[in-house]
mmCIF file of C-alpha atoms in Angstrom:
data_model
loop_
_atom_site.group_PDB
_atom_site.id
_atom_site.type_symbol
_atom_site.label_atom_id
_atom_site.label_comp_id
_atom_site.label_asym_id
_atom_site.label_seq_id
_atom_site.Cartn_x
_atom_site.Cartn_y
_atom_site.Cartn_z
ATOM 1 C CA ALA M 1 13.691 -9.569 -5.395
ATOM 2 C CA GLN M 2 12.239 -6.318 -6.608
ATOM 3 C CA THR M 3 13.227 -2.987 -5.120
ATOM 4 C CA VAL M 4 11.595 0.402 -5.430
ATOM 5 C CA THR M 5 13.516 3.623 -4.823
ATOM 6 C CA GLN M 6 12.097 7.071 -4.245
ATOM 7 C CA SER M 7 15.037 9.446 -4.069
ATOM 8 C CA GLN M 8 13.121 12.530 -2.902
ATOM 9 C CA PRO M 9 12.137 12.254 0.762
ATOM 10 C CA GLU M 10 10.375 15.629 0.660
ATOM 11 C CA MET M 11 9.158 18.065 -1.962
ATOM 12 C CA SER M 12 7.104 21.213 -1.998
ATOM 13 C CA VAL M 13 5.167 23.043 -4.680
ATOM 14 C CA GLN M 14 3.063 26.153 -4.920
ATOM 15 C CA GLU M 15 -0.634 25.791 -5.420
ATOM 16 C CA ALA M 16 -1.629 25.594 -9.118
ATOM 17 C CA GLU M 17 1.876 24.643 -10.211
ATOM 18 C CA THR M 18 3.151 21.329 -11.518
ATOM 19 C CA VAL M 19 5.377 18.903 -9.649
ATOM 20 C CA THR M 20 7.032 15.618 -10.598
ATOM 21 C CA LEU M 21 7.842 12.849 -8.146
ATOM 22 C CA SER M 22 10.517 10.326 -9.081
ATOM 23 C CA CYS M 23 10.546 6.565 -8.730
ATOM 24 C CA THR M 24 12.927 3.929 -10.007
ATOM 25 C CA TYR M 25 12.668 0.194 -9.613
ATOM 26 C CA ASP M 26 14.735 -2.876 -10.173
ATOM 27 C CA THR M 27 13.336 -6.072 -11.605
ATOM 28 C CA SER M 28 14.172 -8.827 -14.038
ATOM 29 C CA GLU M 29 10.507 -9.322 -14.883
ATOM 30 C CA ASN M 30 9.034 -8.235 -18.169
ATOM 31 C CA ASN M 31 5.404 -8.158 -17.132
ATOM 32 C CA TYR M 32 4.410 -6.209 -14.034
ATOM 33 C CA TYR M 33 2.331 -3.345 -12.678
ATOM 34 C CA LEU M 34 3.385 -0.051 -11.164
ATOM 35 C CA PHE M 35 1.339 2.117 -8.859
ATOM 36 C CA TRP M 36 1.295 5.455 -7.135
ATOM 37 C CA TYR M 37 -0.537 5.594 -3.833
ATOM 38 C CA LYS M 38 -1.319 8.714 -1.851
ATOM 39 C CA GLN M 39 -1.404 8.785 1.946
ATOM 40 C CA PRO M 40 -2.862 12.050 3.307
ATOM 41 C CA PRO M 41 -2.622 13.005 6.989
ATOM 42 C CA SER M 42 -5.571 10.696 7.702
ATOM 43 C CA ARG M 43 -3.173 7.883 6.675
ATOM 44 C CA GLN M 44 -5.715 6.197 4.424
ATOM 45 C CA MET M 45 -3.857 4.728 1.438
ATOM 46 C CA ILE M 46 -5.514 5.866 -1.752
ATOM 47 C CA LEU M 47 -4.717 4.535 -5.202
ATOM 48 C CA VAL M 48 -3.771 7.404 -7.496
ATOM 49 C CA ILE M 49 -2.785 5.730 -10.726
ATOM 50 C CA ARG M 50 -1.748 2.394 -12.175
ATOM 51 C CA GLN M 51 0.486 1.468 -15.111
ATOM 52 C CA GLU M 52 0.728 -1.890 -16.835
ATOM 53 C CA ALA M 53 4.247 -2.573 -18.031
ATOM 54 C CA TYR M 54 3.189 -4.045 -21.350
ATOM 55 C CA LYS M 55 1.369 -0.843 -22.267
ATOM 56 C CA GLN M 56 3.577 1.813 -23.782
ATOM 57 C CA GLN M 57 1.020 4.557 -23.334
ATOM 58 C CA ASN M 58 1.433 6.487 -20.121
ATOM 59 C CA ALA M 59 -1.491 6.307 -17.709
ATOM 60 C CA THR M 60 -3.458 9.458 -16.900
ATOM 61 C CA GLU M 61 -6.072 10.181 -14.246
ATOM 62 C CA ASN M 62 -7.335 13.757 -14.372
ATOM 63 C CA ARG M 63 -4.488 15.947 -13.013
ATOM 64 C CA PHE M 64 -2.233 12.960 -12.416
ATOM 65 C CA SER M 65 -0.086 11.402 -15.117
ATOM 66 C CA VAL M 66 2.953 9.176 -15.244
ATOM 67 C CA ASN M 67 6.099 9.043 -17.321
ATOM 68 C CA PHE M 68 6.859 5.352 -17.658
ATOM 69 C CA GLN M 69 10.283 4.550 -19.072
ATOM 70 C CA LYS M 70 10.518 0.766 -19.098
ATOM 71 C CA ALA M 71 14.083 0.473 -20.338
ATOM 72 C CA ALA M 72 15.282 2.949 -17.723
ATOM 73 C CA LYS M 73 13.031 1.351 -15.070
ATOM 74 C CA SER M 74 11.665 4.749 -14.190
ATOM 75 C CA PHE M 75 8.100 5.646 -13.204
ATOM 76 C CA SER M 76 7.578 9.290 -12.296
ATOM 77 C CA LEU M 77 4.316 10.936 -11.244
ATOM 78 C CA LYS M 78 3.351 14.372 -12.517
ATOM 79 C CA ILE M 79 0.741 16.363 -10.653
ATOM 80 C CA SER M 80 -0.629 19.305 -12.608
ATOM 81 C CA ASP M 81 -2.486 22.281 -11.155
ATOM 82 C CA SER M 82 -1.496 21.254 -7.635
ATOM 83 C CA GLN M 83 -4.147 21.685 -4.967
ATOM 84 C CA LEU M 84 -3.855 21.998 -1.204
ATOM 85 C CA GLY M 85 -5.573 18.628 -0.887
ATOM 86 C CA ASP M 86 -2.690 17.010 -2.748
ATOM 87 C CA THR M 87 -0.534 17.444 0.342
ATOM 88 C CA ALA M 88 0.319 13.884 1.314
ATOM 89 C CA MET M 89 2.912 11.159 1.349
ATOM 90 C CA TYR M 90 3.190 9.538 -2.059
ATOM 91 C CA PHE M 91 4.330 5.956 -2.436
ATOM 92 C CA CYS M 92 5.496 4.241 -5.575
ATOM 93 C CA ALA M 93 4.817 0.504 -5.655
ATOM 94 C CA PHE M 94 5.634 -2.518 -7.813
ATOM 95 C CA MET M 95 3.542 -5.633 -8.323
ATOM 96 C CA LYS M 96 4.614 -8.810 -10.047
ATOM 97 C CA PRO M 97 1.498 -10.590 -11.263
ATOM 98 C CA GLY M 98 1.065 -14.279 -11.627
ATOM 99 C CA GLY M 99 0.812 -17.084 -9.137
ATOM 100 C CA SER M 100 -1.646 -16.218 -6.398
ATOM 101 C CA ASN M 101 0.149 -13.604 -4.338
ATOM 102 C CA TYR M 102 -0.052 -10.239 -6.090
ATOM 103 C CA LYS M 103 2.146 -8.682 -3.447
ATOM 104 C CA LEU M 104 3.146 -5.036 -3.531
ATOM 105 C CA THR M 105 6.667 -3.747 -2.944
ATOM 106 C CA PHE M 106 6.698 -0.123 -1.824
ATOM 107 C CA GLY M 107 9.242 2.648 -1.943
ATOM 108 C CA LYS M 108 9.877 4.680 1.184
ATOM 109 C CA GLY M 109 7.714 7.547 0.024
ATOM 110 C CA THR M 110 7.939 11.231 -0.846
ATOM 111 C CA LEU M 111 6.272 13.789 1.369
ATOM 112 C CA LEU M 112 4.671 16.430 -0.849
ATOM 113 C CA THR M 113 3.571 19.739 0.588
ATOM 114 C CA VAL M 114 1.433 22.074 -1.489
ATOM 115 C CA ASN M 115 1.804 25.656 -0.314
ATOM 116 C CA PRO M 116 -0.886 28.327 -0.738
ATOM 117 C CA SER T 1 -16.875 -1.886 -5.288
ATOM 118 C CA GLN T 2 -15.381 -3.315 -2.148
ATOM 119 C CA THR T 3 -15.118 -1.711 1.273
ATOM 120 C CA ILE T 4 -12.475 -2.636 3.826
ATOM 121 C CA HIS T 5 -13.229 -2.160 7.506
ATOM 122 C CA GLN T 6 -10.561 -2.113 10.168
ATOM 123 C CA TRP T 7 -10.968 -1.810 13.902
ATOM 124 C CA PRO T 8 -10.106 -0.468 16.231
ATOM 125 C CA ALA T 9 -8.878 2.748 14.689
ATOM 126 C CA THR T 10 -6.569 3.496 17.594
ATOM 127 C CA LEU T 11 -5.213 1.240 20.305
ATOM 128 C CA VAL T 12 -2.898 1.798 23.255
ATOM 129 C CA GLN T 13 -1.654 -1.371 24.889
ATOM 130 C CA PRO T 14 0.904 -2.166 27.583
ATOM 131 C CA VAL T 15 3.953 -4.268 26.821
ATOM 132 C CA GLY T 16 3.192 -7.939 27.301
ATOM 133 C CA SER T 17 -0.535 -7.650 26.642
ATOM 134 C CA PRO T 18 -2.320 -9.554 23.832
ATOM 135 C CA LEU T 19 -3.432 -8.013 20.556
ATOM 136 C CA SER T 20 -6.241 -8.619 18.129
ATOM 137 C CA LEU T 21 -6.818 -6.397 15.098
ATOM 138 C CA GLU T 22 -9.639 -7.194 12.751
ATOM 139 C CA CYS T 23 -10.169 -6.558 9.075
ATOM 140 C CA THR T 24 -13.338 -7.365 7.173
ATOM 141 C CA VAL T 25 -14.137 -6.869 3.511
ATOM 142 C CA GLU T 26 -17.467 -6.136 1.898
ATOM 143 C CA GLY T 27 -18.444 -6.171 -1.748
ATOM 144 C CA THR T 28 -16.377 -9.049 -3.017
ATOM 145 C CA SER T 29 -15.830 -12.730 -2.370
ATOM 146 C CA ASN T 30 -12.610 -14.735 -2.242
ATOM 147 C CA PRO T 31 -10.320 -11.720 -1.917
ATOM 148 C CA ASN T 32 -6.595 -11.923 -1.354
ATOM 149 C CA LEU T 33 -5.923 -10.247 1.985
ATOM 150 C CA TYR T 34 -2.793 -8.538 3.303
ATOM 151 C CA TRP T 35 -1.493 -7.059 6.547
ATOM 152 C CA TYR T 36 1.094 -4.268 6.344
ATOM 153 C CA ARG T 37 2.897 -2.348 9.041
ATOM 154 C CA GLN T 38 4.091 1.204 8.637
ATOM 155 C CA ALA T 39 6.596 2.452 11.174
ATOM 156 C CA ALA T 40 6.784 6.205 11.786
ATOM 157 C CA GLY T 41 8.174 8.031 8.759
ATOM 158 C CA ARG T 42 8.771 4.866 6.803
ATOM 159 C CA GLY T 43 7.260 2.833 4.016
ATOM 160 C CA LEU T 44 5.005 -0.174 4.231
ATOM 161 C CA GLN T 45 6.257 -3.603 5.182
ATOM 162 C CA LEU T 46 4.187 -6.634 4.217
ATOM 163 C CA LEU T 47 3.643 -8.853 7.236
ATOM 164 C CA PHE T 48 1.184 -11.530 6.102
ATOM 165 C CA TYR T 49 -0.980 -12.395 3.156
ATOM 166 C CA SER T 50 -3.761 -14.888 2.602
ATOM 167 C CA VAL T 51 -5.204 -16.328 -0.589
ATOM 168 C CA GLY T 52 -8.010 -18.251 1.117
ATOM 169 C CA ILE T 53 -9.582 -19.375 4.378
ATOM 170 C CA GLY T 54 -6.978 -20.814 6.712
ATOM 171 C CA GLN T 55 -4.154 -20.045 4.259
ATOM 172 C CA ILE T 56 -1.599 -17.673 5.775
ATOM 173 C CA SER T 57 1.844 -16.768 4.479
ATOM 174 C CA SER T 58 4.295 -14.851 6.628
ATOM 175 C CA GLU T 59 6.742 -12.467 5.060
ATOM 176 C CA VAL T 60 8.939 -11.638 8.049
ATOM 177 C CA PRO T 61 9.667 -13.425 11.318
ATOM 178 C CA GLN T 62 8.148 -11.537 14.199
ATOM 179 C CA ASN T 63 6.028 -11.477 17.257
ATOM 180 C CA LEU T 64 2.768 -11.392 15.339
ATOM 181 C CA SER T 65 0.485 -13.965 13.770
ATOM 182 C CA ALA T 66 -2.455 -13.820 11.399
ATOM 183 C CA SER T 67 -5.562 -15.885 10.851
ATOM 184 C CA ARG T 68 -8.355 -15.998 8.308
ATOM 185 C CA PRO T 69 -11.345 -17.742 9.889
ATOM 186 C CA GLN T 70 -13.808 -16.591 7.230
ATOM 187 C CA ASP T 71 -13.544 -15.665 3.575
ATOM 188 C CA ARG T 72 -13.674 -11.924 4.176
ATOM 189 C CA GLN T 73 -12.171 -11.713 7.662
ATOM 190 C CA PHE T 74 -8.497 -11.305 8.443
ATOM 191 C CA ILE T 75 -7.149 -11.047 11.978
ATOM 192 C CA LEU T 76 -3.751 -9.920 13.212
ATOM 193 C CA SER T 77 -2.788 -11.166 16.665
ATOM 194 C CA SER T 78 -0.087 -11.284 19.256
ATOM 195 C CA LYS T 79 0.111 -13.138 22.548
ATOM 196 C CA LYS T 80 2.541 -10.632 24.105
ATOM 197 C CA LEU T 81 3.165 -7.219 22.599
ATOM 198 C CA LEU T 82 6.623 -5.701 22.381
ATOM 199 C CA LEU T 83 7.518 -2.027 22.205
ATOM 200 C CA SER T 84 8.703 -2.617 18.649
ATOM 201 C CA ASP T 85 5.193 -3.679 17.621
ATOM 202 C CA SER T 86 4.078 -0.051 17.731
ATOM 203 C CA GLY T 87 3.081 1.321 14.349
ATOM 204 C CA PHE T 88 0.320 1.820 11.882
ATOM 205 C CA TYR T 89 -1.270 -1.382 10.608
ATOM 206 C CA LEU T 90 -3.033 -1.490 7.285
ATOM 207 C CA CYS T 91 -5.204 -4.219 5.853
ATOM 208 C CA ALA T 92 -5.455 -4.519 2.083
ATOM 209 C CA SER T 93 -7.533 -6.566 -0.308
ATOM 210 C CA THR T 94 -7.348 -7.541 -3.937
ATOM 211 C CA PRO T 95 -10.841 -8.426 -5.113
ATOM 212 C CA GLN T 96 -11.672 -11.449 -7.149
ATOM 213 C CA GLY T 97 -11.518 -10.534 -10.818
ATOM 214 C CA SER T 98 -9.113 -7.662 -10.190
ATOM 215 C CA ARG T 99 -6.123 -9.167 -8.436
ATOM 216 C CA ASN T 100 -3.718 -6.585 -9.769
ATOM 217 C CA ILE T 101 -5.098 -3.719 -7.669
ATOM 218 C CA GLN T 102 -4.831 -3.536 -3.891
ATOM 219 C CA TYR T 103 -7.271 -1.461 -1.887
ATOM 220 C CA PHE T 104 -6.604 -0.426 1.673
ATOM 221 C CA GLY T 105 -8.554 0.009 4.859
ATOM 222 C CA ALA T 106 -8.252 3.098 7.037
ATOM 223 C CA GLY T 107 -5.683 1.479 9.312
ATOM 224 C CA THR T 108 -5.124 0.966 13.042
ATOM 225 C CA ARG T 109 -2.669 3.067 14.994
ATOM 226 C CA LEU T 110 -1.102 0.869 17.699
ATOM 227 C CA SER T 111 0.963 2.294 20.509
ATOM 228 C CA VAL T 112 2.670 -0.135 22.846
ATOM 229 C CA LEU T 113 3.774 1.496 26.083
#
């Protein structure tokens, strides 16, 4: 079974600065997907970014980028130019494709606070 | 793009009462559907998933059940709620043609007293 570990329960950053959230995972699969979801105080789960394991290029979405290290099974999220609206719980998640399930396995989350 | 509706948004129920949470999806057909529970301060636990009408898979033994009476409708139920059923319940969908991305509804906050 896959496991996802987020070792930072809480982090804080000053507005306009850069912060990196860590995620490691354990799997014997070679093909899979990794995700970062954001859960603001409203508790709506919002997809931030997705990485396909067979792609070496790191995914980027505006101020959000990942550092995907497949051999190390590491998938960190970098948030540049942090904004107050980035304050949220961030979850790293793993998906093994194939079959019909497409289930997600989540880490326990990192609470990010952006300070003015 | 698809939209996922969940209701109610908030629910307070006494121990021993029944439960019915509903999730409907717009904008896609034949989605995979999922129910997650999020306990306070914790991550998401997958409860049930469904790949088609009437097809339900349970991930953990518990006091809850799920049903999928229509293609884009997913219901979470209980005959008798327990205190431990309190939490935040999220419905998710992977649309046909894009199974490798899950989208979430706004969730239902359930308090069992």
